[in-house]
PDB file of C-alpha atoms in Angstrom:
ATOM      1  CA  UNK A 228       0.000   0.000   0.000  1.00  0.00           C
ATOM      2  CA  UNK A 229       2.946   2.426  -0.073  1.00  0.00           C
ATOM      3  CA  UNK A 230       3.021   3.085  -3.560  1.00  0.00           C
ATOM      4  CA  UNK A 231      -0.926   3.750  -3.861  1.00  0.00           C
ATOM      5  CA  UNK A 232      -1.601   6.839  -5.877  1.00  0.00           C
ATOM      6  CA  UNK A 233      -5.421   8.436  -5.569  1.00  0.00           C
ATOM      7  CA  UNK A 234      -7.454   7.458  -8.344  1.00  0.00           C
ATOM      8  CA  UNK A 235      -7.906   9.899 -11.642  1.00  0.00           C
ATOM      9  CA  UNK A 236     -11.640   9.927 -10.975  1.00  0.00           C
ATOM     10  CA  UNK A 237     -11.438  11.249  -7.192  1.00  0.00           C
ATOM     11  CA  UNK A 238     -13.294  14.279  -6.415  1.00  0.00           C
ATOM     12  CA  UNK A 239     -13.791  16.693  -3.851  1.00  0.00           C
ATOM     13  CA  UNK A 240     -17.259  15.752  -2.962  1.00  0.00           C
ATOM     14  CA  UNK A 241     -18.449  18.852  -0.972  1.00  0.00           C
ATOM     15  CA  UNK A 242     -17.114  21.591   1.576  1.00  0.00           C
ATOM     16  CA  UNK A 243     -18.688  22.494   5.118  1.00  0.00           C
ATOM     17  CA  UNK A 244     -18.581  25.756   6.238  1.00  0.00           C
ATOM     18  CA  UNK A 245     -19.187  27.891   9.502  1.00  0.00           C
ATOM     19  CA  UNK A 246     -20.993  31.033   8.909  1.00  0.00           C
ATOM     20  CA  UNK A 247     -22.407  33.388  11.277  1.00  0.00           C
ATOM     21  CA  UNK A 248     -25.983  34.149   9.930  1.00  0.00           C
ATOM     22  CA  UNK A 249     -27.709  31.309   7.990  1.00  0.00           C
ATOM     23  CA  UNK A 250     -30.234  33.122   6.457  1.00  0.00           C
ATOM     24  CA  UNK A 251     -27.606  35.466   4.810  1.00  0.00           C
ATOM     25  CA  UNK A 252     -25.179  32.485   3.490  1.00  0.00           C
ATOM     26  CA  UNK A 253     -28.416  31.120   2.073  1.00  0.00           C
ATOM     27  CA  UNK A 254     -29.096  34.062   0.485  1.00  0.00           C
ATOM     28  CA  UNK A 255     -25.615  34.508  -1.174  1.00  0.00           C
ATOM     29  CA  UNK A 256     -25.389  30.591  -2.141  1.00  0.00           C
ATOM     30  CA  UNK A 257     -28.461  30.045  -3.709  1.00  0.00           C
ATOM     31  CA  UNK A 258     -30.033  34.117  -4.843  1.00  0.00           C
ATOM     32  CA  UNK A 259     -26.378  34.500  -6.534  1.00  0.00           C
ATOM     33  CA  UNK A 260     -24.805  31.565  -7.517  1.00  0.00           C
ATOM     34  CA  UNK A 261     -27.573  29.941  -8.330  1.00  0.00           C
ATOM     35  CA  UNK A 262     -27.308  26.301  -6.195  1.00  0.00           C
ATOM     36  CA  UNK A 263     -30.446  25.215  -4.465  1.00  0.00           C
ATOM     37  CA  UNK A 264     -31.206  24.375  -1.187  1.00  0.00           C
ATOM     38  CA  UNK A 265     -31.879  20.876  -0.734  1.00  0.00           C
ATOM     39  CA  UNK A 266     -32.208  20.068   3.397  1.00  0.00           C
ATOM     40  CA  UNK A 267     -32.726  22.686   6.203  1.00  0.00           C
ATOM     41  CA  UNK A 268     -32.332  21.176   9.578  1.00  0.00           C
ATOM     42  CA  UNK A 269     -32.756  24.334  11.228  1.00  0.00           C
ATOM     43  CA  UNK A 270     -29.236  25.419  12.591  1.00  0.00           C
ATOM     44  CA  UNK A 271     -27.566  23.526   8.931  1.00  0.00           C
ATOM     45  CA  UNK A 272     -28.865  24.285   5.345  1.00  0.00           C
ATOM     46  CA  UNK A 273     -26.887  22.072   2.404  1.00  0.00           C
ATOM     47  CA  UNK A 274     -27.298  23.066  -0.870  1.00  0.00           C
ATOM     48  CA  UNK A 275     -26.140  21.840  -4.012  1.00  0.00           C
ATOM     49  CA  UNK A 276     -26.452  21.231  -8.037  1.00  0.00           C
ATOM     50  CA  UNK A 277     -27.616  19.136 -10.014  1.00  0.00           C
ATOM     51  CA  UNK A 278     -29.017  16.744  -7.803  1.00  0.00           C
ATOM     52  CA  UNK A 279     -26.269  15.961  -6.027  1.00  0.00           C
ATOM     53  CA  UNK A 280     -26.782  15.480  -2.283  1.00  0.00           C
ATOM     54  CA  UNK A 281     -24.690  18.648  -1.285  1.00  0.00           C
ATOM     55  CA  UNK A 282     -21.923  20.648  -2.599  1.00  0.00           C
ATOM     56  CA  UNK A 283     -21.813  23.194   0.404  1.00  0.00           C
ATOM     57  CA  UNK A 284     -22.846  22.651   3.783  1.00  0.00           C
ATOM     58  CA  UNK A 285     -23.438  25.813   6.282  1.00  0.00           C
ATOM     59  CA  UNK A 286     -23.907  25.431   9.686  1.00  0.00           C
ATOM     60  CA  UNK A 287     -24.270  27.814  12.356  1.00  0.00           C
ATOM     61  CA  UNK A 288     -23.548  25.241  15.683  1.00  0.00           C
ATOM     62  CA  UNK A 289     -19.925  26.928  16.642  1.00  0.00           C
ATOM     63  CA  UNK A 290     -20.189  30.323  14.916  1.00  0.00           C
ATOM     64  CA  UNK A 291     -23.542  32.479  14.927  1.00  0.00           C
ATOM     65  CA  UNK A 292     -22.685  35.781  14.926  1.00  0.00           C
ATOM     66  CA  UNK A 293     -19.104  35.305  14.842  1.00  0.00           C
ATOM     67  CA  UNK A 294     -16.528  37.566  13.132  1.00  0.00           C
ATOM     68  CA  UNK A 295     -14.296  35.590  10.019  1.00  0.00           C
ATOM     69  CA  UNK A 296     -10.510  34.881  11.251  1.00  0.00           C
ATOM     70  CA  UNK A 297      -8.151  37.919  11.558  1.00  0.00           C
ATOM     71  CA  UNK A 298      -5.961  38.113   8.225  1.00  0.00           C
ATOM     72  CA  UNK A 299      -2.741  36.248   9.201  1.00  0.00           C
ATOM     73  CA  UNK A 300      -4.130  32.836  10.814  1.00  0.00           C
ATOM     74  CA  UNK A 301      -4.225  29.955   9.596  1.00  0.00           C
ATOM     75  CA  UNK A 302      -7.649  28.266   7.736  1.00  0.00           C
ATOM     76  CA  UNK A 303      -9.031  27.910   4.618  1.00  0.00           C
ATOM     77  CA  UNK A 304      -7.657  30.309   1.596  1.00  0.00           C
ATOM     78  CA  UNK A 305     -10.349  29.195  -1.020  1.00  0.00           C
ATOM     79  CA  UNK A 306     -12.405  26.404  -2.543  1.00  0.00           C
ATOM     80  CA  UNK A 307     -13.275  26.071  -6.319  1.00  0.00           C
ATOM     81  CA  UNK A 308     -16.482  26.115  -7.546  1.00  0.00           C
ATOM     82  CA  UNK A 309     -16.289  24.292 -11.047  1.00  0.00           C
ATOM     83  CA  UNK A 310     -18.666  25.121 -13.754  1.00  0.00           C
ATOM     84  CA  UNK A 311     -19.311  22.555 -16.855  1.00  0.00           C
ATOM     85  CA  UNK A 312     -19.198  25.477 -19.624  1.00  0.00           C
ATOM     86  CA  UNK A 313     -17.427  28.761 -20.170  1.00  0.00           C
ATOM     87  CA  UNK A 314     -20.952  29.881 -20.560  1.00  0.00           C
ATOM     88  CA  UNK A 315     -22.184  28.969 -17.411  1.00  0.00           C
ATOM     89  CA  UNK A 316     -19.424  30.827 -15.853  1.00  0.00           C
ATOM     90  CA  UNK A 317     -20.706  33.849 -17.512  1.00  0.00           C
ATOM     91  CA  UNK A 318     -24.194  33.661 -16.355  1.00  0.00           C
ATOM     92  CA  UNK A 319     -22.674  33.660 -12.834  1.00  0.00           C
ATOM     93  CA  UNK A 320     -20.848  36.695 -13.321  1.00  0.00           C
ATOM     94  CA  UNK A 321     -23.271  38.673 -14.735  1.00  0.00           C
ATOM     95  CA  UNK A 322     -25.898  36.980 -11.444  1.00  0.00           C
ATOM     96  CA  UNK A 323     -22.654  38.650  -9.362  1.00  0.00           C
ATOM     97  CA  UNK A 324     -22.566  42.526 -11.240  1.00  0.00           C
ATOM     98  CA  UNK A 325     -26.423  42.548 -11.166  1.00  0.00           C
ATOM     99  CA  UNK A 326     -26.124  41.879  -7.538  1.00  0.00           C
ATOM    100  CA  UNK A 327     -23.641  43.924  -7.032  1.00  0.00           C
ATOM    101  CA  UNK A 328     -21.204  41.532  -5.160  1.00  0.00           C
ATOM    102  CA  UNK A 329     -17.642  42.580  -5.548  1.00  0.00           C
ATOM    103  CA  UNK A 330     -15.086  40.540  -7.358  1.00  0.00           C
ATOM    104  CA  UNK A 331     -11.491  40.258  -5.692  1.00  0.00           C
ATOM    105  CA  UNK A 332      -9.859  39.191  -9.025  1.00  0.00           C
ATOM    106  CA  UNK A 333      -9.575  37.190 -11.531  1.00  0.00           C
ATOM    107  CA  UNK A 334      -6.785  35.594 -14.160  1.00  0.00           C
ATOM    108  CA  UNK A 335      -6.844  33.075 -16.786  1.00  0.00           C
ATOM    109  CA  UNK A 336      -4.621  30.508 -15.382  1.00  0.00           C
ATOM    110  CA  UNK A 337      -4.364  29.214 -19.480  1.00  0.00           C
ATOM    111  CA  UNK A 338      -5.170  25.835 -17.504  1.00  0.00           C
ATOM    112  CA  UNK A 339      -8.491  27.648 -16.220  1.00  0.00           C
ATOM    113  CA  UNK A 340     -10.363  31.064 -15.817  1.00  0.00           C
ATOM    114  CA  UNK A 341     -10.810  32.191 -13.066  1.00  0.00           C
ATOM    115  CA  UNK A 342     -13.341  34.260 -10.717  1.00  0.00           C
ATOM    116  CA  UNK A 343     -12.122  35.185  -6.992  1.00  0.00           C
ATOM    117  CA  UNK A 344     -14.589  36.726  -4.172  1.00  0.00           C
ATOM    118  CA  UNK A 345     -15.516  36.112  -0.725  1.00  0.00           C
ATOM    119  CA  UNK A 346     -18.870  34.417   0.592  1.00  0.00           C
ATOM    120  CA  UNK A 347     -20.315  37.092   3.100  1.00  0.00           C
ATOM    121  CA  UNK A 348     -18.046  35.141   6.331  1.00  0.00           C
ATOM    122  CA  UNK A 349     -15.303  35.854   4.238  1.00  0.00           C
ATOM    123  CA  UNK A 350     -14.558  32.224   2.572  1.00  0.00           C
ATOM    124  CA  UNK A 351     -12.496  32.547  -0.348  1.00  0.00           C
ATOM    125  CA  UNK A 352     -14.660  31.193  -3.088  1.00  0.00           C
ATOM    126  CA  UNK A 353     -12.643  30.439  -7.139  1.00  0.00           C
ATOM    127  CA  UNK A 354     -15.245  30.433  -9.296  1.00  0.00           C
ATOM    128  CA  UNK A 355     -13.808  28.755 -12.702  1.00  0.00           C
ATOM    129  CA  UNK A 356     -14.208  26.706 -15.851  1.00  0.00           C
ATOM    130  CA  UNK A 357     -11.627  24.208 -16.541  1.00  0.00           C
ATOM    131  CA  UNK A 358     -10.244  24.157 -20.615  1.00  0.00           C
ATOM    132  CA  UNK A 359      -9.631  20.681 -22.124  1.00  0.00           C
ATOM    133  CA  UNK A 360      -7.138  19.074 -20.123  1.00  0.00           C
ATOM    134  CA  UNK A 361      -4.457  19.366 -22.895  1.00  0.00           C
ATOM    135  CA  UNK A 362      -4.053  22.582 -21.925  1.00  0.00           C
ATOM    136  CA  UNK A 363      -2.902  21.567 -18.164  1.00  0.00           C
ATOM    137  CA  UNK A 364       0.464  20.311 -18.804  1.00  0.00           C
ATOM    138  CA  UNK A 365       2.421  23.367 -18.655  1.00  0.00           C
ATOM    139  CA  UNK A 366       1.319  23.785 -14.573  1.00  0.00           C
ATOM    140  CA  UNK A 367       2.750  20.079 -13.796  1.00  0.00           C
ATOM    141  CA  UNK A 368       6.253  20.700 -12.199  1.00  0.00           C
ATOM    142  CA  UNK A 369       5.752  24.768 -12.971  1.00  0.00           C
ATOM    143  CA  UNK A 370       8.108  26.923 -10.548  1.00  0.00           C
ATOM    144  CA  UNK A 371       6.722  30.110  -9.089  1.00  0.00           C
ATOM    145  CA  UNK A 372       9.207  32.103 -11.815  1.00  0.00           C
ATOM    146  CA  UNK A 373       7.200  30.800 -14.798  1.00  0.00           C
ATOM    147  CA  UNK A 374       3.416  31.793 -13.222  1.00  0.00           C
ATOM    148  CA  UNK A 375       3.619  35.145 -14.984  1.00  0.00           C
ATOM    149  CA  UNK A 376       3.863  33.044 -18.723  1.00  0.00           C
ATOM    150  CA  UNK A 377       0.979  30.794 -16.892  1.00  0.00           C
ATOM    151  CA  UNK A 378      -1.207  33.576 -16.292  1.00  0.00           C
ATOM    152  CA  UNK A 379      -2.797  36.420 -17.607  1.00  0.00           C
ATOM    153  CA  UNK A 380      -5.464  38.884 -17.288  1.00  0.00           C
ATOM    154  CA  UNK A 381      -9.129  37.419 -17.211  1.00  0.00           C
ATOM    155  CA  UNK A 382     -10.523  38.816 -20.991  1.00  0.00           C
ATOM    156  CA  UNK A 383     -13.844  39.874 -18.789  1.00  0.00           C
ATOM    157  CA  UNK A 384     -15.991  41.159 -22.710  1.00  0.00           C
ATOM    158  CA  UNK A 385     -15.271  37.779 -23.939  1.00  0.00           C
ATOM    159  CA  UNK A 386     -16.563  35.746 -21.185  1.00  0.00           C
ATOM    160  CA  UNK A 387     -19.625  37.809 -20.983  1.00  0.00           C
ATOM    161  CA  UNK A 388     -20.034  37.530 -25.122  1.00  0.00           C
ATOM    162  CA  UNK A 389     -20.571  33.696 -24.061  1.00  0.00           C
ATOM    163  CA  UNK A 390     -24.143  34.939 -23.415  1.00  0.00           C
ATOM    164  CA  UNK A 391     -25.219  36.171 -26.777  1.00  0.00           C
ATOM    165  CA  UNK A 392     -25.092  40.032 -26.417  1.00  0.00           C
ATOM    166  CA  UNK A 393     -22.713  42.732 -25.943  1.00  0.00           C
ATOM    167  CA  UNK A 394     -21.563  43.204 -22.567  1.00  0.00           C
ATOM    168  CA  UNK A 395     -22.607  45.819 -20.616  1.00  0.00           C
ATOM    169  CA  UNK A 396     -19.581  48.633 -20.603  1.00  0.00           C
ATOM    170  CA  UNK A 397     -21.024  49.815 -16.896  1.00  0.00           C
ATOM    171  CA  UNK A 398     -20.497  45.718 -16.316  1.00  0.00           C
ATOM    172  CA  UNK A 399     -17.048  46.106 -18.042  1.00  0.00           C
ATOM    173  CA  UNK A 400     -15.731  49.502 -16.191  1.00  0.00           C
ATOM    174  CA  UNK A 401     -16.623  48.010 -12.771  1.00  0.00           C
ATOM    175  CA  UNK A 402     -14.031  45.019 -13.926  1.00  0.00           C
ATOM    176  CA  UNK A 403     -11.592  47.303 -15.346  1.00  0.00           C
ATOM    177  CA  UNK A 404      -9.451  46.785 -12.311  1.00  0.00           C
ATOM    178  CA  UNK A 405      -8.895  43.399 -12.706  1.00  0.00           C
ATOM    179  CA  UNK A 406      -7.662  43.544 -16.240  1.00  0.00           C
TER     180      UNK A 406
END
C-alpha cells in the first residue's frame, strides 16, 4: 500500500462551512450563484447542483454571529467552484454585477479562468471553468518564476459575449481593475 496513488476519478465531494448568519449564506449561495437548497435542519442548510446530495454545507452550531478569522491565521484560503461550460461561468458573473457583489480578481490561469470573491463570512470562493485538459500540462512541475507566462489577465468582454449580447460597458468599467 505504499506506492498507492489516488485514483484519476477522485473528487472533492463537498465543503462544510461555519458562517455566522444562515439566512444570509443562504441568500448569497443560492439568490447568486444559483445552487439550491436541498435540506434545512434548522441550525444547517446544504445546498447543491444538479441533484447531487450537497456541494456546500453551512452550519451555524460553533459560529452564529461570529466575526471571520483575523488576516494572518491559519484556515481555509479558497475552494473552487467548477462550472461545466465557459458559458455557465458567464451567467454567474453577470448573477454577481447585477447583484452587485464585488469581485477580488480574476486571471486566466491558461489551464483555467478564473473568478475570486468572498462568501459574506469571508470564505475565499474560485469560481472557474476548466479548458480541455491538454491545456494543463504546462502547470505540472511549474516553478513560481514561470506563473507570470501561466497567467494572464481574465478577458472579462469575452466571457460575458458567451451569453449572446454585448456586454454591458457599466459591467465592463466596474471590472476594469482586474484587467
Amino acid at each position: 500500500m505504499t506506492n498507492y496513488t489516488t485514483p484519476a476519478q477522485t473528487r472533492i465531494g463537498h465543503v462544510h462551512l461555519k458562517v455566522a448568519d444562515l439566512d444570509r449564506s443562504v441568500r448569497f449561495y443560492c439568490d447568486i450563484l444559483g445552487f439550491e437548497q436541498v435540506a434545512n435542519l434548522g441550525s444547517a442548510v446544504f445546498v447543491a447542483a444538479g441533484g447531487y446530495h450537497h456541494h456546500i454545507g453551512l452550519n451555524t452550531w460553533e459560529s452564529a454571529g461570529g466575526q471571520p478569522p483575523a488576516p494572518g491565521t491559519t484556515g481555509l484560503y479558497h475552494f473552487a467552484i467548477n462550472y461545466p461550460t465557459r458559458r455557465d461561468l458567464a451567467v454567474v458573473l453577470k448573477r454577481l454585477l447585477d447583484s452587485g457583489w464585488g469581485i477580488d480578481g480574476a486571471s486566466d490561469h491558461s489551464s483555467h479562468e478564473a473568478i475570486y470573491l468572498h462568501d459574506p463570512d469571508f470564505n475565499g470562493i474560485e469560481l472557474a471553468w476548466d479548458r480541455d485538459p491538454s491545456y494543463w500540462k504546462p502547470w505540472y512541475g511549474a516553478t513560481m518564476a514561470q506563473m507570470p507566462e501561466l497567467n494572464s489577465a481574465l478577458d472579462f468582454a469575452s466571457l460575458l459575449a458567451e451569453l449572446g449580447e454585448p456586454a454591458n460597458p457599466e459591467d465592463l468599467a466596474s471590472l476594469a481593475r482586474y484587467t
